[in-house]
């Protein structure tokens, strides 16, 4: 399962979500405006930067939309 920590107002986040849906990655979206998700993001990644991806299957954690999108294409498809 892929978890993306996002800010809905962030263009990089929107682009990353779009790619995740295109490759049909199993996806959970967590809006960091929710204080619980914001705390999770800081605990897992150490900084409040979005998007942030966690892949439970491979224990991979990534910042940077370009890196996340490359990973999603590699793991899930075209």
PDB file of N, CA, C and O in Angstrom:
ATOM      1  N   UNK A   1       0.841  -1.175   0.000  1.00  0.00           N
ATOM      2  CA  UNK A   1       0.000   0.000   0.000  1.00  0.00           C
ATOM      3  C   UNK A   1       0.892   1.247   0.000  1.00  0.00           C
ATOM      4  O   UNK A   1       1.854   1.317   0.744  1.00  0.00           O
ATOM      5  N   UNK A   2       0.540   2.187  -0.849  1.00  0.00           N
ATOM      6  CA  UNK A   2       1.263   3.451  -0.941  1.00  0.00           C
ATOM      7  C   UNK A   2       0.502   4.502  -0.141  1.00  0.00           C
ATOM      8  O   UNK A   2      -0.701   4.701  -0.348  1.00  0.00           O
ATOM      9  N   UNK A   3       1.186   5.171   0.756  1.00  0.00           N
ATOM     10  CA  UNK A   3       0.609   6.294   1.480  1.00  0.00           C
ATOM     11  C   UNK A   3       1.303   7.559   1.000  1.00  0.00           C
ATOM     12  O   UNK A   3       2.535   7.617   0.968  1.00  0.00           O
ATOM     13  N   UNK A   4       0.508   8.550   0.611  1.00  0.00           N
ATOM     14  CA  UNK A   4       1.044   9.845   0.219  1.00  0.00           C
ATOM     15  C   UNK A   4       0.553  10.898   1.201  1.00  0.00           C
ATOM     16  O   UNK A   4      -0.654  11.055   1.409  1.00  0.00           O
ATOM     17  N   UNK A   5       1.506  11.579   1.808  1.00  0.00           N
ATOM     18  CA  UNK A   5       1.199  12.731   2.647  1.00  0.00           C
ATOM     19  C   UNK A   5       1.221  13.938   1.728  1.00  0.00           C
ATOM     20  O   UNK A   5       2.230  14.196   1.052  1.00  0.00           O
ATOM     21  N   UNK A   6       0.096  14.648   1.692  1.00  0.00           N
ATOM     22  CA  UNK A   6      -0.044  15.722   0.716  1.00  0.00           C
ATOM     23  C   UNK A   6      -0.660  16.975   1.335  1.00  0.00           C
ATOM     24  O   UNK A   6      -1.289  16.928   2.389  1.00  0.00           O
ATOM     25  N   UNK A   7      -0.465  18.069   0.636  1.00  0.00           N
ATOM     26  CA  UNK A   7      -1.203  19.304   0.851  1.00  0.00           C
ATOM     27  C   UNK A   7      -2.052  19.463  -0.404  1.00  0.00           C
ATOM     28  O   UNK A   7      -1.497  19.565  -1.502  1.00  0.00           O
ATOM     29  N   UNK A   8      -3.380  19.466  -0.287  1.00  0.00           N
ATOM     30  CA  UNK A   8      -4.231  19.535  -1.473  1.00  0.00           C
ATOM     31  C   UNK A   8      -4.006  20.778  -2.333  1.00  0.00           C
ATOM     32  O   UNK A   8      -4.365  20.811  -3.493  1.00  0.00           O
ATOM     33  N   UNK A   9      -3.393  21.815  -1.774  1.00  0.00           N
ATOM     34  CA  UNK A   9      -3.127  23.049  -2.504  1.00  0.00           C
ATOM     35  C   UNK A   9      -1.771  23.055  -3.196  1.00  0.00           C
ATOM     36  O   UNK A   9      -1.379  24.054  -3.787  1.00  0.00           O
ATOM     37  N   UNK A  10      -1.061  21.950  -3.129  1.00  0.00           N
ATOM     38  CA  UNK A  10       0.297  21.842  -3.671  1.00  0.00           C
ATOM     39  C   UNK A  10       0.258  21.215  -5.066  1.00  0.00           C
ATOM     40  O   UNK A  10      -0.228  20.093  -5.228  1.00  0.00           O
ATOM     41  N   UNK A  11       0.789  21.936  -6.048  1.00  0.00           N
ATOM     42  CA  UNK A  11       0.796  21.431  -7.431  1.00  0.00           C
ATOM     43  C   UNK A  11       1.636  20.164  -7.563  1.00  0.00           C
ATOM     44  O   UNK A  11       1.277  19.251  -8.308  1.00  0.00           O
ATOM     45  N   UNK A  12       2.755  20.079  -6.853  1.00  0.00           N
ATOM     46  CA  UNK A  12       3.604  18.883  -6.901  1.00  0.00           C
ATOM     47  C   UNK A  12       2.864  17.675  -6.333  1.00  0.00           C
ATOM     48  O   UNK A  12       2.981  16.563  -6.839  1.00  0.00           O
ATOM     49  N   UNK A  13       2.091  17.905  -5.272  1.00  0.00           N
ATOM     50  CA  UNK A  13       1.299  16.824  -4.684  1.00  0.00           C
ATOM     51  C   UNK A  13       0.238  16.346  -5.662  1.00  0.00           C
ATOM     52  O   UNK A  13       0.044  15.139  -5.841  1.00  0.00           O
ATOM     53  N   UNK A  14      -0.449  17.285  -6.306  1.00  0.00           N
ATOM     54  CA  UNK A  14      -1.510  16.932  -7.249  1.00  0.00           C
ATOM     55  C   UNK A  14      -0.954  16.115  -8.404  1.00  0.00           C
ATOM     56  O   UNK A  14      -1.555  15.115  -8.824  1.00  0.00           O
ATOM     57  N   UNK A  15       0.210  16.517  -8.901  1.00  0.00           N
ATOM     58  CA  UNK A  15       0.845  15.795 -10.007  1.00  0.00           C
ATOM     59  C   UNK A  15       1.219  14.376  -9.577  1.00  0.00           C
ATOM     60  O   UNK A  15       1.027  13.418 -10.325  1.00  0.00           O
ATOM     61  N   UNK A  16       1.714  14.236  -8.373  1.00  0.00           N
ATOM     62  CA  UNK A  16       2.107  12.924  -7.852  1.00  0.00           C
ATOM     63  C   UNK A  16       0.888  12.019  -7.667  1.00  0.00           C
ATOM     64  O   UNK A  16       0.927  10.840  -8.023  1.00  0.00           O
ATOM     65  N   UNK A  17      -0.191  12.554  -7.143  1.00  0.00           N
ATOM     66  CA  UNK A  17      -1.423  11.790  -6.969  1.00  0.00           C
ATOM     67  C   UNK A  17      -1.946  11.334  -8.324  1.00  0.00           C
ATOM     68  O   UNK A  17      -2.384  10.180  -8.487  1.00  0.00           O
ATOM     69  N   UNK A  18      -1.890  12.206  -9.300  1.00  0.00           N
ATOM     70  CA  UNK A  18      -2.351  11.868 -10.648  1.00  0.00           C
ATOM     71  C   UNK A  18      -1.582  10.679 -11.212  1.00  0.00           C
ATOM     72  O   UNK A  18      -2.167   9.744 -11.763  1.00  0.00           O
ATOM     73  N   UNK A  19      -0.265  10.686 -11.058  1.00  0.00           N
ATOM     74  CA  UNK A  19       0.559   9.577 -11.546  1.00  0.00           C
ATOM     75  C   UNK A  19       0.232   8.297 -10.780  1.00  0.00           C
ATOM     76  O   UNK A  19       0.112   7.229 -11.376  1.00  0.00           O
ATOM     77  N   UNK A  20       0.057   8.387  -9.474  1.00  0.00           N
ATOM     78  CA  UNK A  20      -0.283   7.205  -8.672  1.00  0.00           C
ATOM     79  C   UNK A  20      -1.583   6.576  -9.168  1.00  0.00           C
ATOM     80  O   UNK A  20      -1.688   5.356  -9.279  1.00  0.00           O
ATOM     81  N   UNK A  21      -2.548   7.416  -9.499  1.00  0.00           N
ATOM     82  CA  UNK A  21      -3.823   6.900 -10.013  1.00  0.00           C
ATOM     83  C   UNK A  21      -3.654   6.318 -11.409  1.00  0.00           C
ATOM     84  O   UNK A  21      -4.253   5.293 -11.728  1.00  0.00           O
ATOM     85  N   UNK A  22      -2.835   6.955 -12.254  1.00  0.00           N
ATOM     86  CA  UNK A  22      -2.605   6.458 -13.613  1.00  0.00           C
ATOM     87  C   UNK A  22      -2.018   5.052 -13.611  1.00  0.00           C
ATOM     88  O   UNK A  22      -2.395   4.219 -14.426  1.00  0.00           O
ATOM     89  N   UNK A  23      -1.074   4.799 -12.695  1.00  0.00           N
ATOM     90  CA  UNK A  23      -0.431   3.482 -12.647  1.00  0.00           C
ATOM     91  C   UNK A  23      -1.182   2.513 -11.739  1.00  0.00           C
ATOM     92  O   UNK A  23      -0.747   1.391 -11.514  1.00  0.00           O
ATOM     93  N   UNK A  24      -2.316   2.988 -11.218  1.00  0.00           N
ATOM     94  CA  UNK A  24      -3.192   2.178 -10.375  1.00  0.00           C
ATOM     95  C   UNK A  24      -2.489   1.636  -9.137  1.00  0.00           C
ATOM     96  O   UNK A  24      -2.671   0.477  -8.736  1.00  0.00           O
ATOM     97  N   UNK A  25      -1.680   2.490  -8.519  1.00  0.00           N
ATOM     98  CA  UNK A  25      -1.032   2.117  -7.260  1.00  0.00           C
ATOM     99  C   UNK A  25      -2.092   2.077  -6.160  1.00  0.00           C
ATOM    100  O   UNK A  25      -2.973   2.935  -6.118  1.00  0.00           O
ATOM    101  N   UNK A  26      -2.024   1.082  -5.275  1.00  0.00           N
ATOM    102  CA  UNK A  26      -2.947   1.055  -4.129  1.00  0.00           C
ATOM    103  C   UNK A  26      -2.606   2.248  -3.231  1.00  0.00           C
ATOM    104  O   UNK A  26      -1.482   2.370  -2.758  1.00  0.00           O
ATOM    105  N   UNK A  27      -3.557   3.148  -3.019  1.00  0.00           N
ATOM    106  CA  UNK A  27      -3.230   4.475  -2.522  1.00  0.00           C
ATOM    107  C   UNK A  27      -4.065   4.894  -1.324  1.00  0.00           C
ATOM    108  O   UNK A  27      -5.292   4.741  -1.314  1.00  0.00           O
ATOM    109  N   UNK A  28      -3.366   5.445  -0.333  1.00  0.00           N
ATOM    110  CA  UNK A  28      -3.995   6.128   0.793  1.00  0.00           C
ATOM    111  C   UNK A  28      -3.463   7.556   0.758  1.00  0.00           C
ATOM    112  O   UNK A  28      -2.241   7.762   0.727  1.00  0.00           O
ATOM    113  N   UNK A  29      -4.360   8.532   0.777  1.00  0.00           N
ATOM    114  CA  UNK A  29      -3.963   9.936   0.812  1.00  0.00           C
ATOM    115  C   UNK A  29      -4.169  10.482   2.212  1.00  0.00           C
ATOM    116  O   UNK A  29      -5.220  10.251   2.829  1.00  0.00           O
ATOM    117  N   UNK A  30      -3.153  11.196   2.712  1.00  0.00           N
ATOM    118  CA  UNK A  30      -3.247  11.800   4.038  1.00  0.00           C
ATOM    119  C   UNK A  30      -2.959  13.298   3.905  1.00  0.00           C
ATOM    120  O   UNK A  30      -1.840  13.692   3.585  1.00  0.00           O
ATOM    121  N   UNK A  31      -3.983  14.084   4.157  1.00  0.00           N
ATOM    122  CA  UNK A  31      -3.909  15.539   4.081  1.00  0.00           C
ATOM    123  C   UNK A  31      -3.241  16.069   5.352  1.00  0.00           C
ATOM    124  O   UNK A  31      -3.760  15.860   6.449  1.00  0.00           O
ATOM    125  N   UNK A  32      -2.118  16.760   5.201  1.00  0.00           N
ATOM    126  CA  UNK A  32      -1.371  17.198   6.386  1.00  0.00           C
ATOM    127  C   UNK A  32      -2.047  18.354   7.124  1.00  0.00           C
ATOM    128  O   UNK A  32      -1.537  18.788   8.151  1.00  0.00           O
ATOM    129  N   UNK A  33      -3.195  18.818   6.626  1.00  0.00           N
ATOM    130  CA  UNK A  33      -3.962  19.793   7.406  1.00  0.00           C
ATOM    131  C   UNK A  33      -4.580  19.129   8.635  1.00  0.00           C
ATOM    132  O   UNK A  33      -4.954  19.821   9.587  1.00  0.00           O
ATOM    133  N   UNK A  34      -4.665  17.807   8.610  1.00  0.00           N
ATOM    134  CA  UNK A  34      -5.098  17.044   9.782  1.00  0.00           C
ATOM    135  C   UNK A  34      -3.887  16.924  10.707  1.00  0.00           C
ATOM    136  O   UNK A  34      -2.849  16.382  10.310  1.00  0.00           O
ATOM    137  N   UNK A  35      -3.987  17.438  11.936  1.00  0.00           N
ATOM    138  CA  UNK A  35      -2.830  17.422  12.849  1.00  0.00           C
ATOM    139  C   UNK A  35      -2.252  16.025  13.105  1.00  0.00           C
ATOM    140  O   UNK A  35      -1.047  15.887  13.311  1.00  0.00           O
ATOM    141  N   UNK A  36      -3.089  15.008  13.084  1.00  0.00           N
ATOM    142  CA  UNK A  36      -2.603  13.640  13.290  1.00  0.00           C
ATOM    143  C   UNK A  36      -1.674  13.238  12.150  1.00  0.00           C
ATOM    144  O   UNK A  36      -0.584  12.696  12.366  1.00  0.00           O
ATOM    145  N   UNK A  37      -2.080  13.539  10.912  1.00  0.00           N
ATOM    146  CA  UNK A  37      -1.255  13.194   9.756  1.00  0.00           C
ATOM    147  C   UNK A  37       0.002  14.056   9.696  1.00  0.00           C
ATOM    148  O   UNK A  37       1.071  13.580   9.290  1.00  0.00           O
ATOM    149  N   UNK A  38      -0.104  15.316  10.095  1.00  0.00           N
ATOM    150  CA  UNK A  38       1.075  16.196  10.132  1.00  0.00           C
ATOM    151  C   UNK A  38       2.113  15.648  11.119  1.00  0.00           C
ATOM    152  O   UNK A  38       3.314  15.635  10.826  1.00  0.00           O
ATOM    153  N   UNK A  39       1.644  15.158  12.248  1.00  0.00           N
ATOM    154  CA  UNK A  39       2.556  14.570  13.248  1.00  0.00           C
ATOM    155  C   UNK A  39       3.185  13.288  12.713  1.00  0.00           C
ATOM    156  O   UNK A  39       4.382  13.044  12.917  1.00  0.00           O
ATOM    157  N   UNK A  40       2.391  12.457  12.018  1.00  0.00           N
ATOM    158  CA  UNK A  40       2.926  11.230  11.411  1.00  0.00           C
ATOM    159  C   UNK A  40       4.032  11.566  10.415  1.00  0.00           C
ATOM    160  O   UNK A  40       5.078  10.916  10.386  1.00  0.00           O
ATOM    161  N   UNK A  41       3.779  12.577   9.574  1.00  0.00           N
ATOM    162  CA  UNK A  41       4.762  12.990   8.571  1.00  0.00           C
ATOM    163  C   UNK A  41       6.078  13.377   9.234  1.00  0.00           C
ATOM    164  O   UNK A  41       7.149  12.926   8.809  1.00  0.00           O
ATOM    165  N   UNK A  42       6.018  14.185  10.274  1.00  0.00           N
ATOM    166  CA  UNK A  42       7.243  14.596  10.968  1.00  0.00           C
ATOM    167  C   UNK A  42       7.948  13.412  11.624  1.00  0.00           C
ATOM    168  O   UNK A  42       9.173  13.323  11.593  1.00  0.00           O
ATOM    169  N   UNK A  43       7.171  12.501  12.189  1.00  0.00           N
ATOM    170  CA  UNK A  43       7.766  11.331  12.840  1.00  0.00           C
ATOM    171  C   UNK A  43       8.461  10.427  11.823  1.00  0.00           C
ATOM    172  O   UNK A  43       9.563   9.948  12.047  1.00  0.00           O
ATOM    173  N   UNK A  44       7.808  10.204  10.685  1.00  0.00           N
ATOM    174  CA  UNK A  44       8.363   9.295   9.677  1.00  0.00           C
ATOM    175  C   UNK A  44       9.501   9.917   8.869  1.00  0.00           C
ATOM    176  O   UNK A  44      10.523   9.286   8.650  1.00  0.00           O
ATOM    177  N   UNK A  45       9.292  11.133   8.415  1.00  0.00           N
ATOM    178  CA  UNK A  45      10.241  11.741   7.486  1.00  0.00           C
ATOM    179  C   UNK A  45      11.165  12.773   8.086  1.00  0.00           C
ATOM    180  O   UNK A  45      12.198  13.104   7.500  1.00  0.00           O
ATOM    181  N   UNK A  46      10.773  13.330   9.215  1.00  0.00           N
ATOM    182  CA  UNK A  46      11.636  14.286   9.887  1.00  0.00           C
ATOM    183  C   UNK A  46      11.480  15.725   9.433  1.00  0.00           C
ATOM    184  O   UNK A  46      12.093  16.618  10.009  1.00  0.00           O
ATOM    185  N   UNK A  47      10.679  15.964   8.409  1.00  0.00           N
ATOM    186  CA  UNK A  47      10.441  17.345   7.977  1.00  0.00           C
ATOM    187  C   UNK A  47       9.054  17.466   7.387  1.00  0.00           C
ATOM    188  O   UNK A  47       8.454  16.484   6.966  1.00  0.00           O
ATOM    189  N   UNK A  48       8.569  18.677   7.344  1.00  0.00           N
ATOM    190  CA  UNK A  48       7.205  18.951   6.865  1.00  0.00           C
ATOM    191  C   UNK A  48       7.263  19.354   5.389  1.00  0.00           C
ATOM    192  O   UNK A  48       6.943  20.465   5.008  1.00  0.00           O
ATOM    193  N   UNK A  49       7.675  18.413   4.578  1.00  0.00           N
ATOM    194  CA  UNK A  49       7.765  18.629   3.131  1.00  0.00           C
ATOM    195  C   UNK A  49       6.835  17.640   2.451  1.00  0.00           C
ATOM    196  O   UNK A  49       6.775  16.476   2.825  1.00  0.00           O
ATOM    197  N   UNK A  50       6.127  18.119   1.452  1.00  0.00           N
ATOM    198  CA  UNK A  50       5.222  17.272   0.712  1.00  0.00           C
ATOM    199  C   UNK A  50       5.494  17.403  -0.772  1.00  0.00           C
ATOM    200  O   UNK A  50       5.973  18.436  -1.196  1.00  0.00           O
ATOM    201  N   UNK A  51       5.152  16.367  -1.539  1.00  0.00           N
ATOM    202  CA  UNK A  51       4.598  15.096  -1.085  1.00  0.00           C
ATOM    203  C   UNK A  51       5.658  14.230  -0.403  1.00  0.00           C
ATOM    204  O   UNK A  51       6.854  14.401  -0.632  1.00  0.00           O
ATOM    205  N   UNK A  52       5.174  13.326   0.416  1.00  0.00           N
ATOM    206  CA  UNK A  52       6.023  12.327   1.061  1.00  0.00           C
ATOM    207  C   UNK A  52       5.333  10.988   0.884  1.00  0.00           C
ATOM    208  O   UNK A  52       4.139  10.857   1.155  1.00  0.00           O
ATOM    209  N   UNK A  53       6.073  10.008   0.395  1.00  0.00           N
ATOM    210  CA  UNK A  53       5.512   8.697   0.098  1.00  0.00           C
ATOM    211  C   UNK A  53       6.080   7.635   1.030  1.00  0.00           C
ATOM    212  O   UNK A  53       7.273   7.636   1.327  1.00  0.00           O
ATOM    213  N   UNK A  54       5.206   6.734   1.459  1.00  0.00           N
ATOM    214  CA  UNK A  54       5.609   5.544   2.209  1.00  0.00           C
ATOM    215  C   UNK A  54       5.016   4.340   1.481  1.00  0.00           C
ATOM    216  O   UNK A  54       3.810   4.285   1.243  1.00  0.00           O
ATOM    217  N   UNK A  55       5.882   3.395   1.109  1.00  0.00           N
ATOM    218  CA  UNK A  55       5.433   2.136   0.516  1.00  0.00           C
ATOM    219  C   UNK A  55       5.619   1.059   1.568  1.00  0.00           C
ATOM    220  O   UNK A  55       6.744   0.674   1.882  1.00  0.00           O
ATOM    221  N   UNK A  56       4.509   0.581   2.115  1.00  0.00           N
ATOM    222  CA  UNK A  56       4.557  -0.431   3.174  1.00  0.00           C
ATOM    223  C   UNK A  56       5.152  -1.749   2.689  1.00  0.00           C
ATOM    224  O   UNK A  56       5.763  -2.475   3.464  1.00  0.00           O
ATOM    225  N   UNK A  57       4.955  -2.057   1.418  1.00  0.00           N
ATOM    226  CA  UNK A  57       5.424  -3.335   0.877  1.00  0.00           C
ATOM    227  C   UNK A  57       6.947  -3.417   0.818  1.00  0.00           C
ATOM    228  O   UNK A  57       7.523  -4.485   0.996  1.00  0.00           O
ATOM    229  N   UNK A  58       7.609  -2.299   0.517  1.00  0.00           N
ATOM    230  CA  UNK A  58       9.070  -2.309   0.348  1.00  0.00           C
ATOM    231  C   UNK A  58       9.791  -1.487   1.411  1.00  0.00           C
ATOM    232  O   UNK A  58      11.016  -1.373   1.363  1.00  0.00           O
ATOM    233  N   UNK A  59       9.049  -0.913   2.344  1.00  0.00           N
ATOM    234  CA  UNK A  59       9.604  -0.037   3.383  1.00  0.00           C
ATOM    235  C   UNK A  59      10.363   1.152   2.779  1.00  0.00           C
ATOM    236  O   UNK A  59      11.335   1.627   3.356  1.00  0.00           O
ATOM    237  N   UNK A  60       9.898   1.617   1.633  1.00  0.00           N
ATOM    238  CA  UNK A  60      10.511   2.758   0.958  1.00  0.00           C
ATOM    239  C   UNK A  60       9.807   4.036   1.372  1.00  0.00           C
ATOM    240  O   UNK A  60       8.581   4.095   1.400  1.00  0.00           O
ATOM    241  N   UNK A  61      10.610   5.060   1.692  1.00  0.00           N
ATOM    242  CA  UNK A  61      10.078   6.376   2.014  1.00  0.00           C
ATOM    243  C   UNK A  61      10.802   7.403   1.159  1.00  0.00           C
ATOM    244  O   UNK A  61      12.033   7.385   1.096  1.00  0.00           O
ATOM    245  N   UNK A  62      10.035   8.275   0.494  1.00  0.00           N
ATOM    246  CA  UNK A  62      10.623   9.254  -0.420  1.00  0.00           C
ATOM    247  C   UNK A  62       9.967  10.618  -0.298  1.00  0.00           C
ATOM    248  O   UNK A  62       8.747  10.722  -0.146  1.00  0.00           O
ATOM    249  N   UNK A  63      10.787  11.648  -0.414  1.00  0.00           N
ATOM    250  CA  UNK A  63      10.335  13.013  -0.664  1.00  0.00           C
ATOM    251  C   UNK A  63      10.600  13.280  -2.143  1.00  0.00           C
ATOM    252  O   UNK A  63      11.170  12.440  -2.835  1.00  0.00           O
ATOM    253  N   UNK A  64      10.234  14.446  -2.604  1.00  0.00           N
ATOM    254  CA  UNK A  64      10.453  14.911  -3.983  1.00  0.00           C
ATOM    255  C   UNK A  64       9.509  14.221  -4.967  1.00  0.00           C
ATOM    256  O   UNK A  64       9.587  13.010  -5.182  1.00  0.00           O
ATOM    257  N   UNK A  65       8.646  15.015  -5.561  1.00  0.00           N
ATOM    258  CA  UNK A  65       7.630  14.478  -6.468  1.00  0.00           C
ATOM    259  C   UNK A  65       8.233  13.706  -7.634  1.00  0.00           C
ATOM    260  O   UNK A  65       7.734  12.642  -7.999  1.00  0.00           O
ATOM    261  N   UNK A  66       9.325  14.207  -8.227  1.00  0.00           N
ATOM    262  CA  UNK A  66       9.935  13.501  -9.363  1.00  0.00           C
ATOM    263  C   UNK A  66      10.423  12.116  -8.958  1.00  0.00           C
ATOM    264  O   UNK A  66      10.235  11.147  -9.691  1.00  0.00           O
ATOM    265  N   UNK A  67      11.042  12.015  -7.786  1.00  0.00           N
ATOM    266  CA  UNK A  67      11.529  10.719  -7.304  1.00  0.00           C
ATOM    267  C   UNK A  67      10.366   9.766  -7.024  1.00  0.00           C
ATOM    268  O   UNK A  67      10.432   8.575  -7.336  1.00  0.00           O
ATOM    269  N   UNK A  68       9.300  10.299  -6.437  1.00  0.00           N
ATOM    270  CA  UNK A  68       8.130   9.476  -6.137  1.00  0.00           C
ATOM    271  C   UNK A  68       7.493   8.968  -7.431  1.00  0.00           C
ATOM    272  O   UNK A  68       7.162   7.786  -7.556  1.00  0.00           O
ATOM    273  N   UNK A  69       7.347   9.852  -8.413  1.00  0.00           N
ATOM    274  CA  UNK A  69       6.725   9.445  -9.676  1.00  0.00           C
ATOM    275  C   UNK A  69       7.564   8.398 -10.408  1.00  0.00           C
ATOM    276  O   UNK A  69       7.014   7.434 -10.944  1.00  0.00           O
ATOM    277  N   UNK A  70       8.881   8.539 -10.393  1.00  0.00           N
ATOM    278  CA  UNK A  70       9.753   7.521 -10.995  1.00  0.00           C
ATOM    279  C   UNK A  70       9.571   6.187 -10.285  1.00  0.00           C
ATOM    280  O   UNK A  70       9.485   5.134 -10.915  1.00  0.00           O
ATOM    281  N   UNK A  71       9.511   6.224  -8.969  1.00  0.00           N
ATOM    282  CA  UNK A  71       9.326   5.007  -8.186  1.00  0.00           C
ATOM    283  C   UNK A  71       7.995   4.347  -8.525  1.00  0.00           C
ATOM    284  O   UNK A  71       7.932   3.133  -8.725  1.00  0.00           O
ATOM    285  N   UNK A  72       6.932   5.141  -8.595  1.00  0.00           N
ATOM    286  CA  UNK A  72       5.604   4.586  -8.895  1.00  0.00           C
ATOM    287  C   UNK A  72       5.576   3.939 -10.266  1.00  0.00           C
ATOM    288  O   UNK A  72       5.002   2.855 -10.438  1.00  0.00           O
ATOM    289  N   UNK A  73       6.200   4.582 -11.254  1.00  0.00           N
ATOM    290  CA  UNK A  73       6.252   3.991 -12.604  1.00  0.00           C
ATOM    291  C   UNK A  73       7.035   2.673 -12.579  1.00  0.00           C
ATOM    292  O   UNK A  73       6.617   1.695 -13.205  1.00  0.00           O
ATOM    293  N   UNK A  74       8.128   2.649 -11.858  1.00  0.00           N
ATOM    294  CA  UNK A  74       8.956   1.435 -11.788  1.00  0.00           C
ATOM    295  C   UNK A  74       8.211   0.292 -11.095  1.00  0.00           C
ATOM    296  O   UNK A  74       8.247  -0.844 -11.545  1.00  0.00           O
ATOM    297  N   UNK A  75       7.513   0.613 -10.012  1.00  0.00           N
ATOM    298  CA  UNK A  75       6.857  -0.422  -9.222  1.00  0.00           C
ATOM    299  C   UNK A  75       5.523  -0.904  -9.813  1.00  0.00           C
ATOM    300  O   UNK A  75       5.171  -2.066  -9.662  1.00  0.00           O
ATOM    301  N   UNK A  76       4.789   0.010 -10.461  1.00  0.00           N
ATOM    302  CA  UNK A  76       3.410  -0.312 -10.807  1.00  0.00           C
ATOM    303  C   UNK A  76       3.066  -0.251 -12.284  1.00  0.00           C
ATOM    304  O   UNK A  76       1.942  -0.527 -12.651  1.00  0.00           O
ATOM    305  N   UNK A  77       3.988   0.147 -13.112  1.00  0.00           N
ATOM    306  CA  UNK A  77       3.564   0.115 -14.508  1.00  0.00           C
ATOM    307  C   UNK A  77       4.305   1.033 -15.431  1.00  0.00           C
ATOM    308  O   UNK A  77       5.441   1.386 -15.201  1.00  0.00           O
ATOM    309  N   UNK A  78       3.613   1.411 -16.442  1.00  0.00           N
ATOM    310  CA  UNK A  78       4.151   2.099 -17.596  1.00  0.00           C
ATOM    311  C   UNK A  78       4.828   3.407 -17.337  1.00  0.00           C
ATOM    312  O   UNK A  78       4.567   4.199 -16.573  1.00  0.00           O
TER     313      UNK A  78
END
